[in-house]
Short mmCIF file of C-alpha atoms and ligand atoms in Angstrom, two decimals:
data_model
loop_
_atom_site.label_atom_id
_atom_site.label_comp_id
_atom_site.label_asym_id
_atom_site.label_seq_id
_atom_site.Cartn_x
_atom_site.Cartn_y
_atom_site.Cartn_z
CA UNK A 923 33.28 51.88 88.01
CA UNK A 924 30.53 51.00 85.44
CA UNK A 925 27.05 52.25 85.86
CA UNK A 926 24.50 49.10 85.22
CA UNK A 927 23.66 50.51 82.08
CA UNK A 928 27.48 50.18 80.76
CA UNK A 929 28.13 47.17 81.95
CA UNK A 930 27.17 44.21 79.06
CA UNK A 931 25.36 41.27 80.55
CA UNK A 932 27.46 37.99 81.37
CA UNK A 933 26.37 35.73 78.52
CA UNK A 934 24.98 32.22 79.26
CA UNK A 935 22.19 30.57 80.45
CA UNK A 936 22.00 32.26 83.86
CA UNK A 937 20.84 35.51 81.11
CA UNK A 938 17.25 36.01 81.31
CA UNK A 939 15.72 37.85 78.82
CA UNK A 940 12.16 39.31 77.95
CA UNK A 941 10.52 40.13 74.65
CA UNK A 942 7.42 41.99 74.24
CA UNK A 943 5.93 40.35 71.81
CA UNK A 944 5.97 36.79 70.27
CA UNK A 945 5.30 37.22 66.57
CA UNK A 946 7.57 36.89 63.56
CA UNK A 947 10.40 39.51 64.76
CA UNK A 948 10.98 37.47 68.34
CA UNK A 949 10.92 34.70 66.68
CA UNK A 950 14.33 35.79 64.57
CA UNK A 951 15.70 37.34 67.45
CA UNK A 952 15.08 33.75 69.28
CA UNK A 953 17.12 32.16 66.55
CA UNK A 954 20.51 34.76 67.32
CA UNK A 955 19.75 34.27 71.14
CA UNK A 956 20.10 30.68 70.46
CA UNK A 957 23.69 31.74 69.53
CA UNK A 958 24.31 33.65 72.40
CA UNK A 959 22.85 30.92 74.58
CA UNK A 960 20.86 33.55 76.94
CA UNK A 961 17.24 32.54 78.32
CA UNK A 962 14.53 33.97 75.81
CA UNK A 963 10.96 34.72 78.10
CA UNK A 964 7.91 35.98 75.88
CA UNK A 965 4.82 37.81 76.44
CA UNK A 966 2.29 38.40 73.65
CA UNK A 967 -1.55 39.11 73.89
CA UNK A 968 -2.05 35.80 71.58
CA UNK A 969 -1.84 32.40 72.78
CA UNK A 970 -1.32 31.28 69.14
CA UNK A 971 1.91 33.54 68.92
CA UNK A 972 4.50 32.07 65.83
CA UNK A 973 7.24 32.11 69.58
CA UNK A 974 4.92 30.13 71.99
CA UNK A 975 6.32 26.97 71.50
CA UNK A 976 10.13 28.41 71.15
CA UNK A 977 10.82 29.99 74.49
CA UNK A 978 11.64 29.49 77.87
CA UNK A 979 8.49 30.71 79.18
CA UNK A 980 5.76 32.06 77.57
CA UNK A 981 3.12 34.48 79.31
CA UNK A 982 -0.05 35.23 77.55
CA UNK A 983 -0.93 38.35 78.41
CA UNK A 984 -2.08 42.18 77.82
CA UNK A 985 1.09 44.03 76.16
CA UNK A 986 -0.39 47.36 77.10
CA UNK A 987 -0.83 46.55 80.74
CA UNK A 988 1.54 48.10 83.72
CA UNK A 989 0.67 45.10 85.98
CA UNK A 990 0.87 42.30 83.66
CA UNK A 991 4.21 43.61 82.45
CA UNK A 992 5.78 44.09 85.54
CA UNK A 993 4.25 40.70 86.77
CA UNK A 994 6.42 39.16 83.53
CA UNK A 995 9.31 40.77 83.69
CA UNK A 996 10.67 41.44 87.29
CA UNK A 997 12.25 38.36 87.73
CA UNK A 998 14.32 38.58 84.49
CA UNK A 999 17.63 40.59 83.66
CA UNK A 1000 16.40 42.36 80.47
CA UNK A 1001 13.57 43.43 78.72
CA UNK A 1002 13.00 44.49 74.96
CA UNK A 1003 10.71 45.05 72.26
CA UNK A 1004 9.75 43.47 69.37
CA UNK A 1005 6.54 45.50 69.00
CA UNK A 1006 6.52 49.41 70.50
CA UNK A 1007 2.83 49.29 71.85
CA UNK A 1008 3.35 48.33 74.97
CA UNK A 1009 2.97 49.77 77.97
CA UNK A 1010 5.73 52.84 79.07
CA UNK A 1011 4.65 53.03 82.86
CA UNK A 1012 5.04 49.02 83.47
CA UNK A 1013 8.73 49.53 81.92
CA UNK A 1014 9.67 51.94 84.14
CA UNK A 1015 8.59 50.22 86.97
CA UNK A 1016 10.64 47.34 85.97
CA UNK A 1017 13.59 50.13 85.21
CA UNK A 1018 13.08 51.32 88.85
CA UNK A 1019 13.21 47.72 89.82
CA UNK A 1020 16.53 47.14 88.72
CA UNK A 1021 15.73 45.33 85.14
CA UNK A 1022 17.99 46.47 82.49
CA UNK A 1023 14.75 48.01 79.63
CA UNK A 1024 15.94 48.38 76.25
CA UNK A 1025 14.80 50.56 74.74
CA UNK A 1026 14.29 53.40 77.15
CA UNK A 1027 10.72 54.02 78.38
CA UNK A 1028 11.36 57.44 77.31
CA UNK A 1029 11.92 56.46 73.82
CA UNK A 1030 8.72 54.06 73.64
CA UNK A 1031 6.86 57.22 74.97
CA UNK A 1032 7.68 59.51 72.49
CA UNK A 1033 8.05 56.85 69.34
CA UNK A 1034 4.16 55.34 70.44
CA UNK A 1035 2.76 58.43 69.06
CA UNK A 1036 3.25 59.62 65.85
CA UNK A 1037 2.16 63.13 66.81
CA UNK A 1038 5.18 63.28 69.35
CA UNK A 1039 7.70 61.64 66.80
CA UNK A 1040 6.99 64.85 64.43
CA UNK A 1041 7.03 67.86 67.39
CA UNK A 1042 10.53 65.88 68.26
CA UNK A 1043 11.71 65.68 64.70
CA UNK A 1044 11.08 69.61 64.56
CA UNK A 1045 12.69 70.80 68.07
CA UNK A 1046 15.54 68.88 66.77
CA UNK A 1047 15.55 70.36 63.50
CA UNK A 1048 15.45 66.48 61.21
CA UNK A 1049 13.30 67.44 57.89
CA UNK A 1050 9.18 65.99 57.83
CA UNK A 1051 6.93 66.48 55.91
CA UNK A 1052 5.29 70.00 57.37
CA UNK A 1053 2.69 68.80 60.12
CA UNK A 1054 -0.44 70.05 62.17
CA UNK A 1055 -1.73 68.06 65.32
CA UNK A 1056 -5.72 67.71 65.00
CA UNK A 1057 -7.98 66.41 68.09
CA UNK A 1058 -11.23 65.10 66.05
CA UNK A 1059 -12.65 64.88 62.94
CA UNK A 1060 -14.22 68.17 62.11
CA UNK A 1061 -10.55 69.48 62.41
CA UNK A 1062 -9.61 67.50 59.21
CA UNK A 1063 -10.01 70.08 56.68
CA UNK A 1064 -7.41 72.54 58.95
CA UNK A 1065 -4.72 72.02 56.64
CA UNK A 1066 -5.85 72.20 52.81
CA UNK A 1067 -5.88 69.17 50.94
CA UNK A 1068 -4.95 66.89 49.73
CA UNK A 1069 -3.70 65.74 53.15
CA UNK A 1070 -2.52 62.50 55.02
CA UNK A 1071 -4.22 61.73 57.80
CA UNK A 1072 -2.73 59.54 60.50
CA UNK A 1073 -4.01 57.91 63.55
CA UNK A 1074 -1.48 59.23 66.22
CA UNK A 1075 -1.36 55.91 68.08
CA UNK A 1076 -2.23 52.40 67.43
CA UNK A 1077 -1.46 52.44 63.52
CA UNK A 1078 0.17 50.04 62.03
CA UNK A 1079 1.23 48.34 58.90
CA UNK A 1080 -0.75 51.64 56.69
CA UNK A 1081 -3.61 51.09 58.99
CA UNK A 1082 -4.12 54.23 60.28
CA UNK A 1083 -3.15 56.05 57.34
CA UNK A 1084 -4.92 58.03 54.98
CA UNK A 1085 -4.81 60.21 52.05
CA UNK A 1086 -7.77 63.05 52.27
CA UNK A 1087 -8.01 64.43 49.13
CA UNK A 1088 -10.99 67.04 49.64
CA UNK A 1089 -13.87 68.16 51.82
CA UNK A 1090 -16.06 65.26 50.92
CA UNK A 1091 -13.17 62.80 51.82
CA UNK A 1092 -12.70 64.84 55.08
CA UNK A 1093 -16.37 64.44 55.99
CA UNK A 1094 -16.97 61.75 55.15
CA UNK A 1095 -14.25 59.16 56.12
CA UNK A 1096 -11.76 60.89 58.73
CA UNK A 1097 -10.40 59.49 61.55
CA UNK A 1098 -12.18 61.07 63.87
CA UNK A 1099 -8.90 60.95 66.78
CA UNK A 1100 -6.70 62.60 67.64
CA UNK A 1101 -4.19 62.76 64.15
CA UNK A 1102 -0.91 64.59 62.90
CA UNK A 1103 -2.32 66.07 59.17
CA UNK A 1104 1.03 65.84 57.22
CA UNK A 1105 1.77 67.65 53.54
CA UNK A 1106 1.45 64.46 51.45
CA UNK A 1107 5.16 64.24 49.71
CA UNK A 1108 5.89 63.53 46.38
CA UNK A 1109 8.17 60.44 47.14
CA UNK A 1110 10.85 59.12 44.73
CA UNK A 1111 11.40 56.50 47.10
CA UNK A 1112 10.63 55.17 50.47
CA UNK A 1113 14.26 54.16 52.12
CA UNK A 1114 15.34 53.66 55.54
CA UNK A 1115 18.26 53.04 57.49
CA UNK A 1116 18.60 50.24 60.71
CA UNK A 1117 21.17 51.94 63.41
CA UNK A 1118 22.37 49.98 66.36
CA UNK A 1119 23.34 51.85 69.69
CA UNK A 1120 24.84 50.32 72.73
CA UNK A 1121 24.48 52.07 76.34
CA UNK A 1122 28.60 52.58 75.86
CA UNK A 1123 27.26 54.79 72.65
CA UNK A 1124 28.76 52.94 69.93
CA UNK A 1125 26.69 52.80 66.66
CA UNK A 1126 26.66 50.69 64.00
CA UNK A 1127 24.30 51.53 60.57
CA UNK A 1128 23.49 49.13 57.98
CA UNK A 1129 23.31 49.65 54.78
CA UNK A 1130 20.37 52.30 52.93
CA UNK A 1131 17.32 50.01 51.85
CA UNK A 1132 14.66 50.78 49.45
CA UNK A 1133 10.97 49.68 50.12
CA UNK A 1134 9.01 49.41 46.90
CA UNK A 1135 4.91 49.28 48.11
CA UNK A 1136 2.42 47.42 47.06
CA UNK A 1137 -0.72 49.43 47.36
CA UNK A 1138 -3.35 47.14 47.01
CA UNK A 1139 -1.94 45.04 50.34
CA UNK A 1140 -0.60 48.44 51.51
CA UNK A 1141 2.21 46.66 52.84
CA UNK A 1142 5.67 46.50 51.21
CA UNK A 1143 6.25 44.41 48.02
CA UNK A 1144 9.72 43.51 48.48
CA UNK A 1145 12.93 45.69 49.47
CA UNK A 1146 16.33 45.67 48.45
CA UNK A 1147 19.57 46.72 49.67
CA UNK A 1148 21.70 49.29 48.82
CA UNK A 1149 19.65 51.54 47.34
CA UNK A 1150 19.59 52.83 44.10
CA UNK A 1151 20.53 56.31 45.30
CA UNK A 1152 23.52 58.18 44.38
CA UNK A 1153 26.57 57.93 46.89
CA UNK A 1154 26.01 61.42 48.03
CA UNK A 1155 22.07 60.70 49.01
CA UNK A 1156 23.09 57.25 50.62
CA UNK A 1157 25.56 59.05 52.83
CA UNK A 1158 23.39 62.19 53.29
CA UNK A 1159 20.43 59.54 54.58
CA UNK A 1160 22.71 57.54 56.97
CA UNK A 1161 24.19 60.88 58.55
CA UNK A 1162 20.49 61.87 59.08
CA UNK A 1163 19.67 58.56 60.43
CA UNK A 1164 23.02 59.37 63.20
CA UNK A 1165 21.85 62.64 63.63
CA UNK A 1166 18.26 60.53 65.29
CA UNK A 1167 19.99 58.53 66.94
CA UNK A 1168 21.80 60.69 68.84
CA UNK A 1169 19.06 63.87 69.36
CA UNK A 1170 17.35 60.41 71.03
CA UNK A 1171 20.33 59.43 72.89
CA UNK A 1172 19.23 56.14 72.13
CA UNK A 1173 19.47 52.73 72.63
CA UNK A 1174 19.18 49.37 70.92
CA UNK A 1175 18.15 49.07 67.66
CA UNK A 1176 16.02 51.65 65.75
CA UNK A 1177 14.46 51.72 62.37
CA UNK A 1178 14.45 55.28 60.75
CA UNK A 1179 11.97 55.52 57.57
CA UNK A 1180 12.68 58.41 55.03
CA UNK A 1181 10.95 59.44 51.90
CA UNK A 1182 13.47 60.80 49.10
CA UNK A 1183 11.22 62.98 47.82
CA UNK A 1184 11.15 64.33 43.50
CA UNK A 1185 13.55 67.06 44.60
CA UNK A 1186 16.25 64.97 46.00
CA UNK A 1187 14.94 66.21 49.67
CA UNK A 1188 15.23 63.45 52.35
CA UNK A 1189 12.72 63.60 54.77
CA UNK A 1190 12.01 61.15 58.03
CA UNK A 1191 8.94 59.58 57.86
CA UNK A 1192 8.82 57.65 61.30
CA UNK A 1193 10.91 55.80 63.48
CA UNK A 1194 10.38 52.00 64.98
CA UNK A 1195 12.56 51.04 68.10
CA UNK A 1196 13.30 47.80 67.39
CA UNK A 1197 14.16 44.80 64.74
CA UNK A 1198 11.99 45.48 60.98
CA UNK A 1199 10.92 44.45 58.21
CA UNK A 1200 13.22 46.23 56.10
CA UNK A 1201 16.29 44.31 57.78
CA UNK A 1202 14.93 41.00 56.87
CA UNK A 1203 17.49 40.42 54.31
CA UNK A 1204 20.66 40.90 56.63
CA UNK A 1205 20.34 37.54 57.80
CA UNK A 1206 21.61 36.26 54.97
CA UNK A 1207 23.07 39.62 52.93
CA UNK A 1208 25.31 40.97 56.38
CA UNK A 1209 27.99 39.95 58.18
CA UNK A 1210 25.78 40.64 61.23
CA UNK A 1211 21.91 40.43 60.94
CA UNK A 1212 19.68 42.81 62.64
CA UNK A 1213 18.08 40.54 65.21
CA UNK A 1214 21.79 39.70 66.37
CA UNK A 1215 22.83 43.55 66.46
CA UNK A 1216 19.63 44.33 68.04
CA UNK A 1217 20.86 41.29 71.27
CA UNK A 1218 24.36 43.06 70.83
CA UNK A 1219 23.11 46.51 71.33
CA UNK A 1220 20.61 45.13 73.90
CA UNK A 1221 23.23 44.17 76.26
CA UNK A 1222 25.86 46.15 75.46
CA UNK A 1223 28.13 43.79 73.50
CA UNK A 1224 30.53 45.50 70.67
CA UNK A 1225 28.51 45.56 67.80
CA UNK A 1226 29.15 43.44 64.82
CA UNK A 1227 30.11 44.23 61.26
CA UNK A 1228 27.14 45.47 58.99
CA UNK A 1229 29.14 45.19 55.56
CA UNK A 1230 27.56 43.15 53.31
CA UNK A 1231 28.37 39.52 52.45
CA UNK A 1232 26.65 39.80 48.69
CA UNK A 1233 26.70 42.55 46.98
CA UNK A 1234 22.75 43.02 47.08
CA UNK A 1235 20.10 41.68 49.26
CA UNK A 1236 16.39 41.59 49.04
CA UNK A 1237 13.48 40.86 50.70
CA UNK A 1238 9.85 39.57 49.57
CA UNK A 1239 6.77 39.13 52.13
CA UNK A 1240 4.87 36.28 51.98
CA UNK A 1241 1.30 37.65 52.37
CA UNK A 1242 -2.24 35.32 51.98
CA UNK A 1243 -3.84 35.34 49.07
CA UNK A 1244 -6.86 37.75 48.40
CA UNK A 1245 -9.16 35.09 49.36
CA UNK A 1246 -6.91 32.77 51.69
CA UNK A 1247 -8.76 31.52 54.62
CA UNK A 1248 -7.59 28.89 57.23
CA UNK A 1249 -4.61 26.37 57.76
CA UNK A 1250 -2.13 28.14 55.46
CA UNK A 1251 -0.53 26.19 52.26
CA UNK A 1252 2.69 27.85 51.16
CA UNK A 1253 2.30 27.30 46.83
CA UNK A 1254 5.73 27.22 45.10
CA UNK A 1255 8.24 27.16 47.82
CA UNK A 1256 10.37 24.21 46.92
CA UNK A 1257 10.18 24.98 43.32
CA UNK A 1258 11.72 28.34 44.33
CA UNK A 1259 14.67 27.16 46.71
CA UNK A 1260 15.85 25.33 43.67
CA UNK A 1261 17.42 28.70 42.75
CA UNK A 1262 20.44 30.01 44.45
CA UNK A 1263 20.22 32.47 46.91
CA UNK A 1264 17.00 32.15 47.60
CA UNK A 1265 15.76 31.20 51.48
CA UNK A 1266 12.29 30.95 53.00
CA UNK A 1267 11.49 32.29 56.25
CA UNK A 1268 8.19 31.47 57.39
CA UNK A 1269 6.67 32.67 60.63
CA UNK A 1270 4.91 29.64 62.08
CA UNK A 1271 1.42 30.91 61.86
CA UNK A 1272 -1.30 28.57 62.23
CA UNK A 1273 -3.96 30.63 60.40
CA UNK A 1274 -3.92 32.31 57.12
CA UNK A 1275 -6.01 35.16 56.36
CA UNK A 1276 -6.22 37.41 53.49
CA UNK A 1277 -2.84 40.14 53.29
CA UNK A 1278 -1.63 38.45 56.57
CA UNK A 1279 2.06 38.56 56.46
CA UNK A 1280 3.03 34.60 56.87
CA UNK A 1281 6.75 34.46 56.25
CA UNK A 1282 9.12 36.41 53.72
CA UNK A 1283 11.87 35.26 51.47
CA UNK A 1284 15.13 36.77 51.21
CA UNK A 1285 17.10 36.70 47.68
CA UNK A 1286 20.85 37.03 47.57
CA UNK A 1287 21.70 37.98 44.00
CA UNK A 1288 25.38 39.25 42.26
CA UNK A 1289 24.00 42.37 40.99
CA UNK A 1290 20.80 44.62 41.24
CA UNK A 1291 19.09 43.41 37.60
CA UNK A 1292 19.55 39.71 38.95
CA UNK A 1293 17.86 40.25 42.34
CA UNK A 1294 15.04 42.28 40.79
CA UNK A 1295 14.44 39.50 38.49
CA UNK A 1296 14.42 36.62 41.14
CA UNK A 1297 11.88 38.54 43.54
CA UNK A 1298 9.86 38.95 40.44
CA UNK A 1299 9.78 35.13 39.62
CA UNK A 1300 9.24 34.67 43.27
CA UNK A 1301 6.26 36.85 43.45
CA UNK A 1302 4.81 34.72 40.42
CA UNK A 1303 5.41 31.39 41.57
CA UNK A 1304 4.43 32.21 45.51
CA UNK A 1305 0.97 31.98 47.36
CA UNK A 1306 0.12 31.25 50.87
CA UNK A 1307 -3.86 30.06 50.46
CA UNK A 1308 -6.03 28.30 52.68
CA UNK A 1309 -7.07 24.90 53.65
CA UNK A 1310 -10.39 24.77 55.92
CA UNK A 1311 -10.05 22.65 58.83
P1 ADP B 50 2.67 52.88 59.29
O1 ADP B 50 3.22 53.26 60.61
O2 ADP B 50 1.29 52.34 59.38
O3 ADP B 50 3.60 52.05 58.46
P2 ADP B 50 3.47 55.22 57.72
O4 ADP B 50 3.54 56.55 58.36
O5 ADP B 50 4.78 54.54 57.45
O6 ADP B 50 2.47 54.27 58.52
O7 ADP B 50 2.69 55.36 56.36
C1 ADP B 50 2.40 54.24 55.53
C2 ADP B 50 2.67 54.61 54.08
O8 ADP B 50 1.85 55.72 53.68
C3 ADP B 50 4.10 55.10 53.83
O9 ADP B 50 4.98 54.02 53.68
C4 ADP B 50 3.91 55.90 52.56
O10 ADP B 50 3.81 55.05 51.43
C5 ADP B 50 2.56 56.56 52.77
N1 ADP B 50 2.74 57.88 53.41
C6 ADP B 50 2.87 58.15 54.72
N2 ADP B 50 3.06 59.47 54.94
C7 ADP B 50 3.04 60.06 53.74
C8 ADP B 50 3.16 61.42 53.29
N3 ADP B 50 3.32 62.43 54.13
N4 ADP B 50 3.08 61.66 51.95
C9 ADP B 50 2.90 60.64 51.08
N5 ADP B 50 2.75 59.36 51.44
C10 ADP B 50 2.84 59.05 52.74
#
């Protein structure tokens, strides 16, 4: 006999699932459950969310309340994720009610907090960056400088992240929550690797991408996949990557961030439990994309190919312009789509604002040099500005 959590889902309409969330990354997973013909239900906090007008059913409401996310999801056969602050004690009242919750509650509990990510990362023995956990401000200088300082929950995007570089710093601009203080770490290169884990515990890793930053935005420039690593550091990172995966026991889809750092050393950075930006590209660059592997892992269906259909993939954001305001205006787009391999994927948000990410475009290219140089055209000839109202 199958447990419930073995057994994959009938698909078909009669499949009712929930996302947390209704920004860009439900949106994508919308278009794969399209494929799979289930019933897509979102929740999101925003009644202007880029999936309101693309589901079944859309419930604005309060991500990070038990009540409101039990109220949405009892009814339906699955819940996920496409955003990890939500709230742990309405999933596992929904778990308790029979709904299948992907990922685990447990998981959500211990990824949600950045301080719990690193005391799991060292029980398990997976190389960080060396770590104290601080309660306030005045407890910022505990660990020499210079230091990174992170909010322990609700960061996101960088926000939440900063580098202290001496006392003055510390007194005068700490967080003053509860933070981990990590080493700061010379990085090489920022990398991470997307596994996919079914409740049978099959997994399925694509391939190692590379995140190049752009520190003005603090969000990422564009990625590309594979790597420029050497075959033994690609293999070293996705074994590392397993070796999460399983100390978690987890399932669905998670997103493992590593720093290579100036020695060669890989170290994990942080995990997210669910589709990311830095799998943007396998929609067009994999045989399976992410938001498909993530439904596959969700309900237990074998788990589809990650090879690569072009030999590189990469990924740029499309974030407003310094000064964009309003109704957003996306500059250059069909100029750009005249060139092969390139495809748009905007996020159906109705208001621009400065460093907001509105859509990304993925580049297919034959070889490393050629994709580098079409996301650096792209980044030329793209702008999302503003139009008042
Ligand atoms: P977020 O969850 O907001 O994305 P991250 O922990 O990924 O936050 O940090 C954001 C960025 O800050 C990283 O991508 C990296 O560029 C930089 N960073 C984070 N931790 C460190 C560190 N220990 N040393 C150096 N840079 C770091």
């Amino acid at each position: 006999m199958q447990t419930t959590s073995e057994k994959s889902l009938q698909l078909g309409p009669a499949l009712k699932i929930g996302v947390l969330g209704g920004g860009q990354l439900g949106r994508m997973m919308i278009q794969s459950a399209i494929d799979l013909d289930v019933r897509v239900e979102v929740m999101d906090p925003s009644a202007d969310a880029p999936c309101r007008h693309l589901t079944h059913r859309f419930v604005q409401g309060d991500l990070n309340d038990a009540d409101a996310v039990f109220a949405f999801g009892k009814d339906l056969d699955v819940i996920t994720i496409e955003i990890e602050h939500v709230s742990v004690p309405g999933l596992r009242r929904l778990e308790r009610n029979g709904v299948r919750v992907v990922p685990k509650p447990d998981h959500l509990d211990v990824i949600q907090d950045k301080g719990t990510q690193k005391v799991f990362f060292e029980q398990h023995g997976i190389p960080t960056a060396p770590f104290v956990l601080v309660e306030t401000a005045s407890q910022a200088g505990d660990k020499g400088f210079p230091i990174v300082q992170k909010l322990r929950r609700g960061g996101y995007d960088g926000k939440g992240v900063q580098i202290l570089n001496n006392h003055t710093d510390a007194t005068s601009r700490a967080f003053d929550a509860p933070c981990v203080l990590e080493d700061a770490v010379d990085i090489h290169k920022e990398l991470s690797v997307i596994v996919a884990r079914n409740a049978s515990g099959k997994t399925a890793s694509f391939p190692v991408v590379e995140s190049v930053f752009n520190p003005e935005a603090n969000l990422v420039d564009y990625l590309i996949a594979p790597a420029d690593i050497g075959s033994d550091t690609a293999a070293e990172a996705q074994s590392l990557a397993l070796r999460v995966v399983e100390a978690l026991n987890f399932e669905g889809l998670l997103a493992i961030e590593l720093f290579l750092d100036q020695t060669g050393q890989l170290l994990v950075n942080e995990l997210a439990p669910r589709t990311h930006n830095s799998g943007h590209h396998t929609i067009e660059a994999n045989r399976t994309s992410q938001f498909e592997q993530h439904l596959r892992a969700t309900l237990n269906l074998e788990l589809g190919s990650t090879a690569p259909v072009h030999p590189f993939g990469a990924m740029v954001n499309l974030v407003g312009s310094r000064e964009a305001m309003g109704t957003p205006v996306y500059r250059g787009l069909s100029h750009a789509m005249k060139q092969p391999g390139v495809h748009p994927h905007l996020y159906g948000k109705s208001q621009v604002k400065p460093f907001r990410k509105m859509g990304h475009v993925t580049v297919t290219a034959e070889t490393r040099a050629e994709a580098i140089e079409l996301v650096m055209v792209l980044r030329e000839q793209l702008a999302v500005d503003g139009m008042s109202d």
